[in-house]
Every structure is written in C-alpha cells, then in structure tokens.
mmCIF file of C-alpha atoms in Angstrom:
data_model
loop_
_atom_site.group_PDB
_atom_site.id
_atom_site.type_symbol
_atom_site.label_atom_id
_atom_site.label_comp_id
_atom_site.label_asym_id
_atom_site.label_seq_id
_atom_site.Cartn_x
_atom_site.Cartn_y
_atom_site.Cartn_z
ATOM 1 C CA GLN A 261 21.310 -25.709 56.126
ATOM 2 C CA VAL A 262 22.367 -28.117 53.457
ATOM 3 C CA GLN A 263 23.566 -27.211 50.013
ATOM 4 C CA LEU A 264 23.442 -29.740 47.263
ATOM 5 C CA VAL A 265 25.273 -29.677 43.891
ATOM 6 C CA GLU A 266 24.532 -32.242 41.170
ATOM 7 C CA SER A 267 26.775 -33.196 38.303
ATOM 8 C CA GLY A 268 27.163 -35.913 35.702
ATOM 9 C CA GLY A 269 24.127 -35.398 33.465
ATOM 10 C CA GLY A 270 24.367 -35.390 29.689
ATOM 11 C CA LEU A 271 23.222 -36.904 26.460
ATOM 12 C CA VAL A 272 23.336 -40.707 25.986
ATOM 13 C CA GLN A 273 21.842 -43.204 23.568
ATOM 14 C CA THR A 274 19.146 -45.785 24.518
ATOM 15 C CA GLY A 275 20.780 -48.604 26.495
ATOM 16 C CA GLY A 276 23.643 -46.462 27.622
ATOM 17 C CA SER A 277 24.692 -45.432 31.153
ATOM 18 C CA LEU A 278 25.350 -42.353 33.182
ATOM 19 C CA ARG A 279 26.454 -41.758 36.729
ATOM 20 C CA LEU A 280 25.088 -38.766 38.576
ATOM 21 C CA SER A 281 26.906 -37.295 41.608
ATOM 22 C CA CYS A 282 25.638 -35.049 44.320
ATOM 23 C CA ALA A 283 27.918 -33.170 46.736
ATOM 24 C CA ALA A 284 26.380 -32.123 49.971
ATOM 25 C CA SER A 285 27.510 -29.445 52.450
ATOM 26 C CA ALA A 286 25.880 -30.861 55.573
ATOM 27 C CA ARG A 287 28.132 -30.992 58.573
ATOM 28 C CA THR A 288 26.339 -34.133 59.847
ATOM 29 C CA PHE A 289 25.783 -35.870 56.577
ATOM 30 C CA THR A 290 24.921 -39.220 58.197
ATOM 31 C CA ARG A 291 21.893 -37.732 59.777
ATOM 32 C CA TYR A 292 20.276 -37.169 56.410
ATOM 33 C CA ALA A 293 18.375 -39.369 54.039
ATOM 34 C CA MET A 294 19.355 -38.711 50.489
ATOM 35 C CA ALA A 295 17.248 -39.074 47.363
ATOM 36 C CA TRP A 296 17.041 -38.548 43.611
ATOM 37 C CA PHE A 297 13.948 -37.100 41.982
ATOM 38 C CA ARG A 298 13.338 -36.287 38.310
ATOM 39 C CA GLN A 299 11.047 -34.020 36.335
ATOM 40 C CA ALA A 300 10.240 -34.350 32.697
ATOM 41 C CA PRO A 301 8.800 -31.442 30.656
ATOM 42 C CA GLY A 302 5.127 -31.001 31.466
ATOM 43 C CA LYS A 303 5.165 -33.515 34.228
ATOM 44 C CA GLU A 304 5.305 -33.392 37.985
ATOM 45 C CA ARG A 305 8.505 -34.169 39.858
ATOM 46 C CA GLU A 306 8.715 -37.822 40.797
ATOM 47 C CA PHE A 307 10.644 -39.954 43.168
ATOM 48 C CA VAL A 308 13.506 -42.153 41.664
ATOM 49 C CA ALA A 309 15.507 -43.512 44.511
ATOM 50 C CA ALA A 310 16.446 -42.816 48.178
ATOM 51 C CA ILE A 311 18.989 -44.118 50.611
ATOM 52 C CA SER A 312 19.331 -44.072 54.342
ATOM 53 C CA SER A 313 22.635 -43.667 56.089
ATOM 54 C CA THR A 314 21.881 -46.550 58.392
ATOM 55 C CA PHE A 315 23.323 -49.617 56.596
ATOM 56 C CA GLY A 316 22.707 -47.856 53.391
ATOM 57 C CA SER A 317 19.229 -49.299 52.850
ATOM 58 C CA SER A 318 17.645 -47.975 49.697
ATOM 59 C CA ARG A 319 14.281 -47.643 47.949
ATOM 60 C CA TYR A 320 13.508 -47.339 44.229
ATOM 61 C CA ALA A 321 10.599 -46.339 42.005
ATOM 62 C CA ASP A 322 9.289 -49.376 40.123
ATOM 63 C CA SER A 323 10.200 -47.704 36.793
ATOM 64 C CA VAL A 324 13.904 -47.758 37.586
ATOM 65 C CA LYS A 325 14.196 -50.827 39.751
ATOM 66 C CA GLY A 326 16.908 -53.159 38.442
ATOM 67 C CA ARG A 327 18.423 -50.422 36.292
ATOM 68 C CA PHE A 328 19.373 -47.695 38.628
ATOM 69 C CA THR A 329 21.539 -47.920 41.788
ATOM 70 C CA ILE A 330 21.803 -45.310 44.547
ATOM 71 C CA SER A 331 24.814 -45.211 46.831
ATOM 72 C CA ARG A 332 26.455 -42.769 49.185
ATOM 73 C CA GLU A 333 29.975 -42.173 50.419
ATOM 74 C CA ASN A 334 29.520 -40.649 53.870
ATOM 75 C CA ALA A 335 33.190 -39.829 54.407
ATOM 76 C CA LYS A 336 33.011 -37.453 51.321
ATOM 77 C CA ASN A 337 29.436 -36.240 51.708
ATOM 78 C CA MET A 338 28.547 -37.677 48.352
ATOM 79 C CA VAL A 339 25.609 -39.481 46.934
ATOM 80 C CA PHE A 340 25.455 -41.145 43.585
ATOM 81 C CA LEU A 341 22.958 -42.529 41.049
ATOM 82 C CA GLN A 342 24.231 -45.109 38.625
ATOM 83 C CA MET A 343 21.840 -45.374 35.751
ATOM 84 C CA ASP A 344 22.132 -48.291 33.327
ATOM 85 C CA SER A 345 20.009 -49.471 30.433
ATOM 86 C CA LEU A 346 18.717 -45.958 29.996
ATOM 87 C CA LYS A 347 15.478 -45.441 28.082
ATOM 88 C CA PRO A 348 14.122 -42.385 26.283
ATOM 89 C CA GLU A 349 11.412 -42.205 29.104
ATOM 90 C CA ASP A 350 14.263 -41.498 31.593
ATOM 91 C CA THR A 351 14.898 -38.134 29.962
ATOM 92 C CA ALA A 352 14.352 -35.454 32.657
ATOM 93 C CA VAL A 353 16.070 -33.065 34.958
ATOM 94 C CA TYR A 354 17.402 -34.982 37.938
ATOM 95 C CA TYR A 355 17.505 -33.495 41.318
ATOM 96 C CA CYS A 356 19.371 -34.495 44.478
ATOM 97 C CA ALA A 357 17.422 -33.933 47.702
ATOM 98 C CA ALA A 358 18.044 -34.310 51.418
ATOM 99 C CA ARG A 359 15.919 -34.574 54.592
ATOM 100 C CA PRO A 360 16.625 -35.568 58.177
ATOM 101 C CA LEU A 361 16.237 -39.337 58.561
ATOM 102 C CA PRO A 362 14.235 -41.436 57.965
ATOM 103 C CA VAL A 363 13.831 -41.927 54.193
ATOM 104 C CA ASP A 364 10.657 -40.706 52.581
ATOM 105 C CA LEU A 365 9.340 -41.192 49.025
ATOM 106 C CA MET A 366 7.442 -37.979 48.763
ATOM 107 C CA THR A 367 8.683 -34.839 47.188
ATOM 108 C CA TYR A 368 7.134 -32.578 49.894
ATOM 109 C CA ALA A 369 9.092 -34.412 52.674
ATOM 110 C CA TYR A 370 12.465 -33.122 51.397
ATOM 111 C CA ASP A 371 13.829 -29.887 52.802
ATOM 112 C CA TYR A 372 16.890 -29.429 50.610
ATOM 113 C CA TRP A 373 17.259 -29.465 46.837
ATOM 114 C CA GLY A 374 19.998 -29.156 44.257
ATOM 115 C CA GLN A 375 19.698 -27.157 41.095
ATOM 116 C CA GLY A 376 19.226 -30.225 38.922
ATOM 117 C CA THR A 377 21.190 -31.876 36.083
ATOM 118 C CA GLN A 378 19.717 -32.649 32.623
ATOM 119 C CA VAL A 379 19.684 -36.234 31.421
ATOM 120 C CA THR A 380 18.714 -36.780 27.795
ATOM 121 C CA VAL A 381 18.336 -40.275 26.359
ATOM 122 C CA SER A 382 18.095 -40.468 22.596
ATOM 123 C CA SER A 383 16.193 -43.125 20.730
#
C-alpha cells in the first residue's frame, strides 16, 4: 500500500511558477514509477508528467513540455513538479500517482493516488 500526499498548489498569475511536492509512504519507493495528472472542471483527468526511478527518465504531455519538470528524491520518498511559464489553461487539480515500474501514461495504469492540490492561474 502506498499513501501519497501532495502540497504546493495555490494561486499564481500567468507566467508565474509553482512547485508541487508529493510525499510517498512506500517502503520500496524506487520500485515505483511516479506521475502527475491533472483534472480541470468538466474535463477528464489527463497525464502531465511521469518519472522512472531508473536513471530518472521522464515523460511529458506535449502541452507542458519545456515548461514543467518532474523530479524525484528517492532518499526522501519525494517527487516534485516544477511548473514555470504557467498559463490559465494549466488551472486544475493536480494529482500525484504511483504504480510499480515501468512508467505508463494512462490514468487507469496507476494504482495509488493522492488527494490532489488545486492550481489556479489567473490571466
């Protein structure tokens, strides 16, 4: 069983930055691929970014590529999402998710989810 707790959301202006954090309770954190998803009002949950534990290889949605960076600190069971050049369309609840390796881009592939943290980007 893995418990995930997100933090770091908030209100920011267009062009600003936020850093989301996710604390994981997994005893063998390095066996898990970690990901961030988001869900805007009235829309389906969508993939944002994912990272493997092996060499920290990462994947990104096209909509955030070049603006967001996912990283992890295995010694502290933490994963992060650095979000720069934020746009109003980035407004959503952001969820941290985990699954046993390998990385996957699909929502249904992830077994464990956090409660979500709200990110609001004002225009």
